[in-house]
Short mmCIF file of C-alpha atoms in Angstrom, two decimals:
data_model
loop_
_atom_site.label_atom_id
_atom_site.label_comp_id
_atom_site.label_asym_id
_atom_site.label_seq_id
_atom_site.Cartn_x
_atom_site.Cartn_y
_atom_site.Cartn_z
CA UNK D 65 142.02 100.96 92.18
CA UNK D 66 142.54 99.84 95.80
CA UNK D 67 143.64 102.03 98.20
CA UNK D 68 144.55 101.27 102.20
CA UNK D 69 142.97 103.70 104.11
CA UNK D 70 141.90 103.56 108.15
CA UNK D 71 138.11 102.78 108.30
CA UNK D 72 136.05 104.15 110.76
CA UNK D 73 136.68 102.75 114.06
CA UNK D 74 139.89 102.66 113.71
CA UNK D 75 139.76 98.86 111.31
CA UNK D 76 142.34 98.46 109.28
CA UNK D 77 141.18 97.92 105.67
CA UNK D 78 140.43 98.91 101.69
CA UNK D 79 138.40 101.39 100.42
CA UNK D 80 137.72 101.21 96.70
CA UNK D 81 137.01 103.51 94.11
CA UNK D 82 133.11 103.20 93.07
CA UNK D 83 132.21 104.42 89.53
CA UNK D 84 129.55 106.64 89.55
CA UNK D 85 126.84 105.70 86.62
CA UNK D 86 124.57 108.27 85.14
CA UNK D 87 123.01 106.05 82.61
CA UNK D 88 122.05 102.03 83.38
CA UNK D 89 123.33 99.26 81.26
CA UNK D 90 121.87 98.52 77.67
CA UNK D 91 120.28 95.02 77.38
CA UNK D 92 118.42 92.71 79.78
CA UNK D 93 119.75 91.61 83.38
CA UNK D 94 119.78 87.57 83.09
CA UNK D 95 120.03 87.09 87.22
CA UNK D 96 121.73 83.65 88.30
CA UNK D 97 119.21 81.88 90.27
CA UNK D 98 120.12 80.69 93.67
CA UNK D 99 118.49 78.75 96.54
CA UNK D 100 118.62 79.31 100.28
CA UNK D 101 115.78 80.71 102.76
CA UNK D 102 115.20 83.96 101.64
CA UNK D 103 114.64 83.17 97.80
CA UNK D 104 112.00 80.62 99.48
CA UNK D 105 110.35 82.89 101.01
CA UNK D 106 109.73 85.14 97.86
CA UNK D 107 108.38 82.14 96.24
CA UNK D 108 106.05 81.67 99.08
CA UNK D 109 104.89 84.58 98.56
CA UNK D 110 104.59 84.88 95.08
CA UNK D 111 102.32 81.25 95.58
CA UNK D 112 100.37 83.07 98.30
CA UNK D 113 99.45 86.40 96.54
CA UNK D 114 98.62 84.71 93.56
CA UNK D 115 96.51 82.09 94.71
CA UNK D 116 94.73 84.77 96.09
CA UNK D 117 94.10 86.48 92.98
CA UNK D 118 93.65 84.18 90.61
CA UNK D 119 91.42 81.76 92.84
CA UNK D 120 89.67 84.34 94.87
CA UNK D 121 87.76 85.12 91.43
CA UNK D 122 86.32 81.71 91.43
CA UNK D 123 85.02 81.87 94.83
CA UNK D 124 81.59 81.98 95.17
CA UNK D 125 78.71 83.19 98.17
CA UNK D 126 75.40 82.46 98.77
CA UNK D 127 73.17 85.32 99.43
CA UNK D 128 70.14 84.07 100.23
CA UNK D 129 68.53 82.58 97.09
CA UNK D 130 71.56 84.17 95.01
CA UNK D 131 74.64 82.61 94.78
CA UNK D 132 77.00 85.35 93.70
CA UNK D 133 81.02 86.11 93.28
CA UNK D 134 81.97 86.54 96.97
CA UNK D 135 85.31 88.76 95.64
CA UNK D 136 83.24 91.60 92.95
CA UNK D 137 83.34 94.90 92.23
CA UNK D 138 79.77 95.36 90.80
CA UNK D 139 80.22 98.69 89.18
CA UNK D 140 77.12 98.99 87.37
CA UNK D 141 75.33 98.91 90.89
CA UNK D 142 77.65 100.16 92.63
CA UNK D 143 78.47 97.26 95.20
CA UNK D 144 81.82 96.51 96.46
CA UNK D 145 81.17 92.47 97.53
CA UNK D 146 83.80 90.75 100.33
CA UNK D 147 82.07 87.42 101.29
CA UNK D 148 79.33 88.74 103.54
CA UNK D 149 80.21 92.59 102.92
CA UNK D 150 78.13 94.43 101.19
CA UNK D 151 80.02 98.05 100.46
CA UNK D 152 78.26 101.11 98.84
CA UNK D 153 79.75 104.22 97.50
CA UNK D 154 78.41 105.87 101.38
CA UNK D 155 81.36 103.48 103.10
CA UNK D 156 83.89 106.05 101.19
CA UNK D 157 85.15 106.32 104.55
CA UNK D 158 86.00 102.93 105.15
CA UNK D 159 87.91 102.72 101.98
CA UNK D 160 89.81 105.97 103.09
CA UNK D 161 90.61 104.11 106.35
CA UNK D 162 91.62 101.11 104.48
CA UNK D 163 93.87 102.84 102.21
CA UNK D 164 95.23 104.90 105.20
CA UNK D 165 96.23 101.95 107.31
CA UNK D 166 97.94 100.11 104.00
CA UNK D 167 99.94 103.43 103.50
CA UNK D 168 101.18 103.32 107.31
CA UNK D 169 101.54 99.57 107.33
CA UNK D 170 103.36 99.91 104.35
CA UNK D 171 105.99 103.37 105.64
CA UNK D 172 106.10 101.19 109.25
CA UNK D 173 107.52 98.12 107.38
CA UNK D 174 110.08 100.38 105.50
CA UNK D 175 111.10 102.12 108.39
CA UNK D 176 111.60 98.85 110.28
CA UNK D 177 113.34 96.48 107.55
CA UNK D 178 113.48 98.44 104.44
CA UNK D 179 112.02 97.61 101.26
CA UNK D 180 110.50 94.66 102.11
CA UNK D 181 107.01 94.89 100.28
CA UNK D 182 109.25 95.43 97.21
CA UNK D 183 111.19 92.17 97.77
CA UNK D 184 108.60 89.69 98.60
CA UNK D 185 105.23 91.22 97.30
CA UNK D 186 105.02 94.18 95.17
CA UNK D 187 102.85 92.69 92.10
CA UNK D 188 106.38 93.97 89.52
CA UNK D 189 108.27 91.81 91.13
CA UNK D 190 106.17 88.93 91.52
CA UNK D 191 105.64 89.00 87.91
CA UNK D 192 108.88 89.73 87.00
CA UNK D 193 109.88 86.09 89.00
CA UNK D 194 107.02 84.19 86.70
CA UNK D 195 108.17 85.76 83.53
CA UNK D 196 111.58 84.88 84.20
CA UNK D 197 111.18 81.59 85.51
CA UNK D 198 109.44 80.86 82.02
CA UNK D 199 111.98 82.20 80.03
CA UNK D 200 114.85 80.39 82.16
CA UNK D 201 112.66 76.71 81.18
CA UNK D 202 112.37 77.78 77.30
CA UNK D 203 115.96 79.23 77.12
CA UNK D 204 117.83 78.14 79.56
CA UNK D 205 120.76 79.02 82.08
CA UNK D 206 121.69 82.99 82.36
CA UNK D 207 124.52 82.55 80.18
CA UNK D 208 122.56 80.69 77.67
CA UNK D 209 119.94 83.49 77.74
CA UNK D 210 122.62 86.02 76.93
CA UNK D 211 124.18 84.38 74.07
CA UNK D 212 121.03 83.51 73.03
CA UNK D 213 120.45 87.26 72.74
CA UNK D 214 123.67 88.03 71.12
CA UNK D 215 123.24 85.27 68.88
CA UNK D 216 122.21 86.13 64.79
CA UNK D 217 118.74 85.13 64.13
CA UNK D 218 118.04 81.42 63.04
CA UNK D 219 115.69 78.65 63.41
CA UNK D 220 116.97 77.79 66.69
CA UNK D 221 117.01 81.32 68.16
CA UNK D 222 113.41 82.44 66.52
CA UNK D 223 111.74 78.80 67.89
CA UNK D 224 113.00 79.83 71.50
CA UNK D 225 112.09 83.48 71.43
CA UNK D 226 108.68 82.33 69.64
CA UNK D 227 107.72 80.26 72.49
CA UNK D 228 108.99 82.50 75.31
CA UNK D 229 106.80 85.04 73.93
CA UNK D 230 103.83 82.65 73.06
CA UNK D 231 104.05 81.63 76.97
CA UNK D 232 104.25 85.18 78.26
CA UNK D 233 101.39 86.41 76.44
CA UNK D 234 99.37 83.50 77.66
CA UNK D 235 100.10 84.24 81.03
CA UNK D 236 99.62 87.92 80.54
CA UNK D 237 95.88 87.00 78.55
CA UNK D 238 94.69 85.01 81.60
CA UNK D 239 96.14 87.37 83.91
CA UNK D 240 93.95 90.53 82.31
CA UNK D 241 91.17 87.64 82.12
CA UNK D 242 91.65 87.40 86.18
CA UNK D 243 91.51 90.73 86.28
CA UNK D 244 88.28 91.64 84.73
CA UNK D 245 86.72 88.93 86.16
CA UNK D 246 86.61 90.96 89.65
CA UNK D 247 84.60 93.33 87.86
CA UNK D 248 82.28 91.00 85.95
CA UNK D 249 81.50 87.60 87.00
CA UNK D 250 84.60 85.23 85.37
CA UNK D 251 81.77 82.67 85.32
CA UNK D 252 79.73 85.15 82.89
CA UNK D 253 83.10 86.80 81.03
CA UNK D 254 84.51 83.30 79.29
CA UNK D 255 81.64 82.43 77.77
CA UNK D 256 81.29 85.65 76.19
CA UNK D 257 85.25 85.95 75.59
CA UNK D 258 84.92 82.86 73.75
CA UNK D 259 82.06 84.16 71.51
CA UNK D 260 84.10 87.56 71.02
CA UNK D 261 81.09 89.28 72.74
CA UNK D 262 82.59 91.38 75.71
CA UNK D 263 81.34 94.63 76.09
CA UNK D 264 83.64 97.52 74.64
CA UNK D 265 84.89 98.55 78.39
CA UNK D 266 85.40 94.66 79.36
CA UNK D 267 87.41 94.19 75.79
CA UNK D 268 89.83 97.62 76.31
CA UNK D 269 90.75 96.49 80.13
CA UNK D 270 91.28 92.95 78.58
CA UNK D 271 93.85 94.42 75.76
CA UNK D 272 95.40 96.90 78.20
CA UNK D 273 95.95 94.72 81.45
CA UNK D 274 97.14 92.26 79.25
CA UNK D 275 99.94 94.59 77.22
CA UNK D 276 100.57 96.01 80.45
CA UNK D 277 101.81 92.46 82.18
CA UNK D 278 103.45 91.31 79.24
CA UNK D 279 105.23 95.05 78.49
CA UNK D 280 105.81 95.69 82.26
CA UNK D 281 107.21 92.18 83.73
CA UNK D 282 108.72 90.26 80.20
CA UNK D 283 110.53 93.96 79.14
CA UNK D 284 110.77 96.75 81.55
CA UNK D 285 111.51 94.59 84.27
CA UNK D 286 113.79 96.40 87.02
CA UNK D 287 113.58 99.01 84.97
CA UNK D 288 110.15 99.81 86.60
CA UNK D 289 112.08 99.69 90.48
CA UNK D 290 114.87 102.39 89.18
CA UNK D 291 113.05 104.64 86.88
CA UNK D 292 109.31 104.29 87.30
CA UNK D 293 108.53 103.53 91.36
CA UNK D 294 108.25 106.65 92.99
CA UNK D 295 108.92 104.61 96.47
CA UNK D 296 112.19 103.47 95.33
CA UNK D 297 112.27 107.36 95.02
CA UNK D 298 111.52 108.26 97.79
CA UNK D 299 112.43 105.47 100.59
CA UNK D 300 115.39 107.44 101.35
CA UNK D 301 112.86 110.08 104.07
CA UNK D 302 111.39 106.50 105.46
CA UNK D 303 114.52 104.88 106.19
CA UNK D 304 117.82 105.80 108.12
CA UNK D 305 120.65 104.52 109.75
CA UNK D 306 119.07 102.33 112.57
CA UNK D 307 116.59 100.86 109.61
CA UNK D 308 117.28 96.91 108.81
CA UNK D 309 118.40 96.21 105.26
CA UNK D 310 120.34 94.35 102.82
CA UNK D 311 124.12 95.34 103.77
CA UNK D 312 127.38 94.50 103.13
CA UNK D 313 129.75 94.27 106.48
CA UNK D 314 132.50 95.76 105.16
CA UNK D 315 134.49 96.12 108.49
CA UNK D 316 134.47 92.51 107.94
CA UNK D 317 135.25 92.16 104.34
CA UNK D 318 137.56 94.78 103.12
CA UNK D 319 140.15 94.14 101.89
CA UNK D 320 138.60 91.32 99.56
CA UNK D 321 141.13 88.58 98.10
CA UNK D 322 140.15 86.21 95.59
CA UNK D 323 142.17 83.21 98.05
CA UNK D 324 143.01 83.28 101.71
CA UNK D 325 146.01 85.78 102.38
CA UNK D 326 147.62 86.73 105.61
CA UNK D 327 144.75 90.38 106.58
CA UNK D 328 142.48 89.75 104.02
CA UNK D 329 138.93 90.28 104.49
CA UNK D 330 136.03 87.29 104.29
CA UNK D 331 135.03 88.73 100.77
CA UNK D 332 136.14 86.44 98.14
CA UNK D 333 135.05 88.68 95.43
CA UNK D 334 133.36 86.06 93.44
CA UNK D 335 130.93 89.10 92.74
CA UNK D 336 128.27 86.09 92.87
CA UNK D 337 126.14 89.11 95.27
CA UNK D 338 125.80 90.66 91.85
CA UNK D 339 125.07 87.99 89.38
CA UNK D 340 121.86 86.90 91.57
CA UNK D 341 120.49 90.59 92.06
CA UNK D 342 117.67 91.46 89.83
CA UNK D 343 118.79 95.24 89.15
CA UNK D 344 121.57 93.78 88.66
CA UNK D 345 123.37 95.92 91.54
CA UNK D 346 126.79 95.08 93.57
CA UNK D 347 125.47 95.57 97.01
CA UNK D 348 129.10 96.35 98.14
CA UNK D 349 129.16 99.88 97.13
CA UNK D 350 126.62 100.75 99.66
CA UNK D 351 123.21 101.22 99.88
CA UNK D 352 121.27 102.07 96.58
CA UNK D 353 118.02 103.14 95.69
CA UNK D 354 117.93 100.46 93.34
CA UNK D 355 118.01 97.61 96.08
CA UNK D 356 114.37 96.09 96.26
CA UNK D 357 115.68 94.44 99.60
CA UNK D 358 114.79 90.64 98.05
CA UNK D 359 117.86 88.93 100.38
CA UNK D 360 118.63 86.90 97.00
CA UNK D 361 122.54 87.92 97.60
CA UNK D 362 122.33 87.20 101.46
CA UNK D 363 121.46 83.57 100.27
CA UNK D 364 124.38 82.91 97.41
CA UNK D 365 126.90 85.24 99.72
CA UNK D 366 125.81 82.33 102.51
CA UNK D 367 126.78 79.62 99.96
CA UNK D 368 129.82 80.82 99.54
CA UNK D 369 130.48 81.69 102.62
CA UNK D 370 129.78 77.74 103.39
CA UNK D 371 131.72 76.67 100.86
CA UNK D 372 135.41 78.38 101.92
CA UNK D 373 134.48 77.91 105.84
CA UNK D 374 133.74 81.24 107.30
CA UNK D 375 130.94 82.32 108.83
CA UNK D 376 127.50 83.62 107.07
CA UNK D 377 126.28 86.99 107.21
CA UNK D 378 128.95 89.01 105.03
CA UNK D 379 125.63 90.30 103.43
CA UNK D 380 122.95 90.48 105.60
CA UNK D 381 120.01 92.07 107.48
CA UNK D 382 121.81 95.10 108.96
CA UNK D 383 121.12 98.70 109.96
CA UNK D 384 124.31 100.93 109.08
CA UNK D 385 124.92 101.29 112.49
CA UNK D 386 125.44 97.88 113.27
CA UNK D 387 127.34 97.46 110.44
CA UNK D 388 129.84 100.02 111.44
CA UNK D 389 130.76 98.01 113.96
CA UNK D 390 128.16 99.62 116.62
CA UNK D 391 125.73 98.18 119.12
CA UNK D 392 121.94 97.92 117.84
CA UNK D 393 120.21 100.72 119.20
CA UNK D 394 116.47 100.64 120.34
CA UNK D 395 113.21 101.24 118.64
CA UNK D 396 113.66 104.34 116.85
CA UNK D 397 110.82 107.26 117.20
CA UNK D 398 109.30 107.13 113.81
CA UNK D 399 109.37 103.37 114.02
CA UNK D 400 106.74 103.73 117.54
CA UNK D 401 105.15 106.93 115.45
CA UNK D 402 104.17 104.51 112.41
CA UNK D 403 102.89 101.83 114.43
CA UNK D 404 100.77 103.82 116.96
CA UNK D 405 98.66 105.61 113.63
CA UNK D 406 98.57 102.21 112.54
CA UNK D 407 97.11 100.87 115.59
CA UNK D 408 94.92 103.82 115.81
CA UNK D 409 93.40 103.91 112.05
CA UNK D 410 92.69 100.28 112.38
CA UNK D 411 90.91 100.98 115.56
CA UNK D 412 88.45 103.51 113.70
CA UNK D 413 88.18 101.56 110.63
CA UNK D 414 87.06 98.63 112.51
CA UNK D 415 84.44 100.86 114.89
CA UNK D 416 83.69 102.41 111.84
CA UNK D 417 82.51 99.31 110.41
CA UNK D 418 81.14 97.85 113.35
CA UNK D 419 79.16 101.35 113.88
CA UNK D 420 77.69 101.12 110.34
CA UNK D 421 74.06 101.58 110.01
CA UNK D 422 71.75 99.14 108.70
CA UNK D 423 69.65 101.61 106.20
CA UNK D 424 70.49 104.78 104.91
CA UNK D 425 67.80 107.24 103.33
CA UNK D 426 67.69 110.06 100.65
CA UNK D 427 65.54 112.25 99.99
CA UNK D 428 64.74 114.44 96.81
CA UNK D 429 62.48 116.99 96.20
CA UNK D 430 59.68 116.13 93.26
CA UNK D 431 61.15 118.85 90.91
CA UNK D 432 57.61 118.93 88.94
CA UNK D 433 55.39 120.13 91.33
CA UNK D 434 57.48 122.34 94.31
CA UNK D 435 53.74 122.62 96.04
CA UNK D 436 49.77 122.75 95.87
CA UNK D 437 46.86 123.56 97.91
CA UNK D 438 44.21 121.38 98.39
CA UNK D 439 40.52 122.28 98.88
CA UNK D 440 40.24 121.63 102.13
CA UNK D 441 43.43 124.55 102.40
CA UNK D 442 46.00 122.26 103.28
CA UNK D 443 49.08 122.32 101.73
CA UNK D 444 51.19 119.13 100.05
CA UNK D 445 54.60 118.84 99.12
CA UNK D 446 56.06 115.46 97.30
CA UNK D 447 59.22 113.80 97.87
CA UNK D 448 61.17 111.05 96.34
CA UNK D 449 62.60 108.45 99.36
CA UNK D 450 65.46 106.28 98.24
CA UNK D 451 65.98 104.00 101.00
CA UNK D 452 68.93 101.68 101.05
CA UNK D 453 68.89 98.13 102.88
CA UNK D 454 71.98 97.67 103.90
CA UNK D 455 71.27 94.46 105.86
CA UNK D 456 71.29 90.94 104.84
CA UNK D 457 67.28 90.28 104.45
CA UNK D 458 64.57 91.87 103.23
CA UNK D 459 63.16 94.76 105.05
CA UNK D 460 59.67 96.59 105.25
CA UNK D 461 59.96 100.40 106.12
CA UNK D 462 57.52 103.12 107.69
CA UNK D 463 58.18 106.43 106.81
CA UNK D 464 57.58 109.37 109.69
CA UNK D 465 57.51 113.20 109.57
CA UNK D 466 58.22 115.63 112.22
CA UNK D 467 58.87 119.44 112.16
CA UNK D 468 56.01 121.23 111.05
CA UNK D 469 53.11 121.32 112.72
CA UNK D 470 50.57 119.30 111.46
CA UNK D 471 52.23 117.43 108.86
CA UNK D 472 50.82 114.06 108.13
CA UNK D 473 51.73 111.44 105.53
CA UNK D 474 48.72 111.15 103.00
CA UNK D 475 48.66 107.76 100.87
CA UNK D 476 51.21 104.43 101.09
CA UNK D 477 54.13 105.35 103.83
CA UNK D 478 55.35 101.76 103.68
CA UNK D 479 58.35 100.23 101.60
CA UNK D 480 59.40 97.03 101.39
CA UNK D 481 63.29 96.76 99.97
CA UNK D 482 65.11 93.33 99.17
CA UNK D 483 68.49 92.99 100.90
CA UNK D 484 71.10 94.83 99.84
CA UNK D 485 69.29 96.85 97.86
CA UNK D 486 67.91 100.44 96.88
CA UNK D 487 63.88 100.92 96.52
CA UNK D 488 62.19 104.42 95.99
CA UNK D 489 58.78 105.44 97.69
CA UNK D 490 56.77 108.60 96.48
CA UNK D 491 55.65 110.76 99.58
CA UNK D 492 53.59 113.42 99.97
CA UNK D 493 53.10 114.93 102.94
CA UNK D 494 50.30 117.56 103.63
CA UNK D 495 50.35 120.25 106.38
CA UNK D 496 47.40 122.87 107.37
CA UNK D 497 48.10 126.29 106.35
CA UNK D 498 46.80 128.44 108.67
CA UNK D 499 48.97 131.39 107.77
CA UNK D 500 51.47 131.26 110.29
CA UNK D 501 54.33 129.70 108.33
CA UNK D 502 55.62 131.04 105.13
CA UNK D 503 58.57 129.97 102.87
CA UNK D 504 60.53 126.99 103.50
CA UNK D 505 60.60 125.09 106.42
CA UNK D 506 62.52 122.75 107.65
CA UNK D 507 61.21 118.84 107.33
CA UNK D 508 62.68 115.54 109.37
CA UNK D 509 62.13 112.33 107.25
CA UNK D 510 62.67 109.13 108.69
CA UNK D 511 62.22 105.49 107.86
CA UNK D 512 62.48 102.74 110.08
CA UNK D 513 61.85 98.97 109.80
CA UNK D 514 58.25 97.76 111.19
CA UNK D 515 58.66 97.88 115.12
CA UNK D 516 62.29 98.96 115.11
CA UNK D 517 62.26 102.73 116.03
CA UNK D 518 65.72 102.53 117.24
CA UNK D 519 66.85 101.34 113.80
CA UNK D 520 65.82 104.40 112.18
CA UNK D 521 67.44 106.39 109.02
CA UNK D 522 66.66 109.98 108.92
CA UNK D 523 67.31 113.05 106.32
CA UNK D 524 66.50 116.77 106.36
CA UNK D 525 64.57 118.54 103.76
CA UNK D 526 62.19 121.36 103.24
CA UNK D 527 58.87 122.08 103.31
CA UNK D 528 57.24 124.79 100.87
CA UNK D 529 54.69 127.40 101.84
CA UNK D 530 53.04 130.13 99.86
#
């Protein structure tokens, strides 16, 4: 139902009736593919991201005499490796920093241009494209795919779907294979996944990650964008009226005629916007929280625009208030808010980082024996030292005491730790007890590499009296 109304701005044009849907469609959006600049840029990044992950498992570094996975997530010692980083379970911080700036990096983007992460690199859609570009070389052309579907089961049909499947679950298998690797060595995993020996951790996060690919980008699809995502939930407090996204100019193309007709609008209504969108959406009615901003209509509504002569950018890149016919505004407030964390967690991630010490110490009490007196009446107190090398070379460390009077390191105070590496020394430390202390006292424990004061770790304990 068309009605004429006055738009706002006083344009002359249609405004149509929109049915409201509480429920999505049954069955499986087959999207028309379609060329042009922004589809090429998804691709580009689909290529990038995943030569990323699945190559940046192969890479290798060379630690001194150990040539190791320069992209691993050693668990069992609790190393995070990147290249020439070394990261222990103490950097917490730097992961909280790290995961802080992607969170503002990721709300600036939004509030700039929209969905844009969920376009061109969120890993759903990414795999969504590879699954469906398989399935459009086994079965064909959108309409193909559909009456494919529709179509009773035969040889034919059961042959196609057989080696749709077969390809998706091989790309799902090496996929989950990828994944693990970053957590052990993919030079170490195959063999052992080719003699069925994985461990039973390595073998559940194989099954899973693989059912999860397969399940999540060859099923649920933009399913996972409407119904799963909480972003596409909750985009709508990031973004507002000045915020660039996909937008139909309807000042422009209201009222829409299917052929050139004295006040019609540019809008053929060759609804071509909707047969390339992955949620399967008409961009037309507005903005929806289903949009995952990929541009793929702004390229075919170009095309067509081409073809009958008129100018591109019916759909576009467009705030609402440009495309109600209003002049772009500046920089909007939470636009300079985002950036200016951004700059400034970045800033203390990377002092963080460049401020990060080169050994760390702990120290624990030997629970067995809290204190004893000697003959001489001294009294000694044990301690544990775990002293971590954080630094690129072996290290030899000299242990130091300070805080009670008298306190002197009997036995070995030296340690010698590989790079990157823990060590433990045993330390007892004996002070004379010449009744003026009682109780617990407190200790300063500090190890330092041979000649390097300045380069000192230190930790507080206590030191027993009767």
């Amino acid at each position: 139902m068309n009605t004429d109304m006055p738009l706002a701005g006083g344009a002359s044009g249609a405004i149509r009736a929109v049915p409201l849907t509480f429920h999505p469609r049954p069955g499986t959006v087959h999207a028309r593919a379609v060329s042009g600049r922004f589809n090429g840029l998804r691709w580009a990044m689909a290529w990038f991201t995943q030569a990323i992950f699945y190559g940046g498992v192969w890479l290798t570094w060379r630690d001194g005499d150990v040539v190791r996975p320069a992209l691993w997530m050693d668990i069992a010692h609790e190393r995070l490796y990147l290249f020439d980083w070394v990261l222990w379970p103490q950097d917490a911080l730097l992961f909280a920093f790290a995961l802080i700036v992607a969170a503002l990096a990721l709300f600036f983007v939004t509030a700039l241009a929209g969905r844009l992460f969920c376009g061109f690199a969120c890993p759903q859609t990414v795999y969504t494209m590879m699954f469906t570009w398989v399935e459009a070389r086994v079965e064909g052309k959108p309409a193909a795919r559909r009456a494919l579907d529709t179509a009773p089961w035969g040889l034919r049909k059961a042959a196609l779907k057989g080696a749709k499947h077969a390809l998706w679950l091989a790309l799902a298998a090496w996929t989950a294979i990828t994944f693990v690797g970053y957590f052990t060595p993919i030079r170490d995993l195959l063999p052992r996944l080719t003699a069925w020996d994985v461990g039973m951790w390595e073998g559940f996060w194989l099954l899973f990650y693989a059912a999860f690919t397969y399940l999540q980008a060859g099923f649920a699809r933009e399913s996972v964008c409407q119904h799963m995502c909480p972003y596409s939930r909750f985009q709508g407090v990031m973004t507002d009226a000045h915020t660039r996204q996909v937008g139909y100019d309807r000042l422009r193309g209201e009222p829409r005629a299917h052929a050139r007709s004295s006040g019609a609008g540019d809008c053929v209504d060759c609804t071509i916007c909707v047969q390339v969108c992955p949620p399967g959406i008409d961009i037309r009615n507005g903005v929806q929280y289903a949009c995952i901003n990929c541009g793929l209509c702004v390229d075919a509504c170009d095309t067509v625009m081409d073809k009958v002569g008129r100018a591109r950018g019916l759909i576009r890149y467009a705030s609402e208030h440009v495309l109600s016919g209003r002049a772009p505004t500046a920089v909007q407030p939470r636009v300079k808010l985002y950036a200016s964390l951004l700059a400034l967690f970045t800033a203390l991630g990377v002092w963080q980082m460049a401020s990060r010490p080169e050994v760390r110490l702990d120290v624990l009490r030997d629970r067995g024996v809290l204190m004893r007196e000697t003959a001489d009446g001294r009294i000694e107190n044990a301690y544990v030292l775990k002293v971590a090398n954080l630094t690129r070379g072996a290290v030899e460390y000299v242990a130091q005491v300070e805080g009670v009077p008298g306190a002197t390191i009997i036995g070995n105070d030296r340690l010698r730790v590989a790079a990157n590496s823990v060590a433990s020394l045993r330390l007892t430390v004996s002070a004379p007890d010449d009744g003026t202390l009682r109780g617990a006292q407190p200790l300063d424990i500090a190890v330092a590499p041979q000649g390097r004061r300045n380069a000192a770790a230190g930790a507080s304990s206590r030191f027993l009296f009767p």
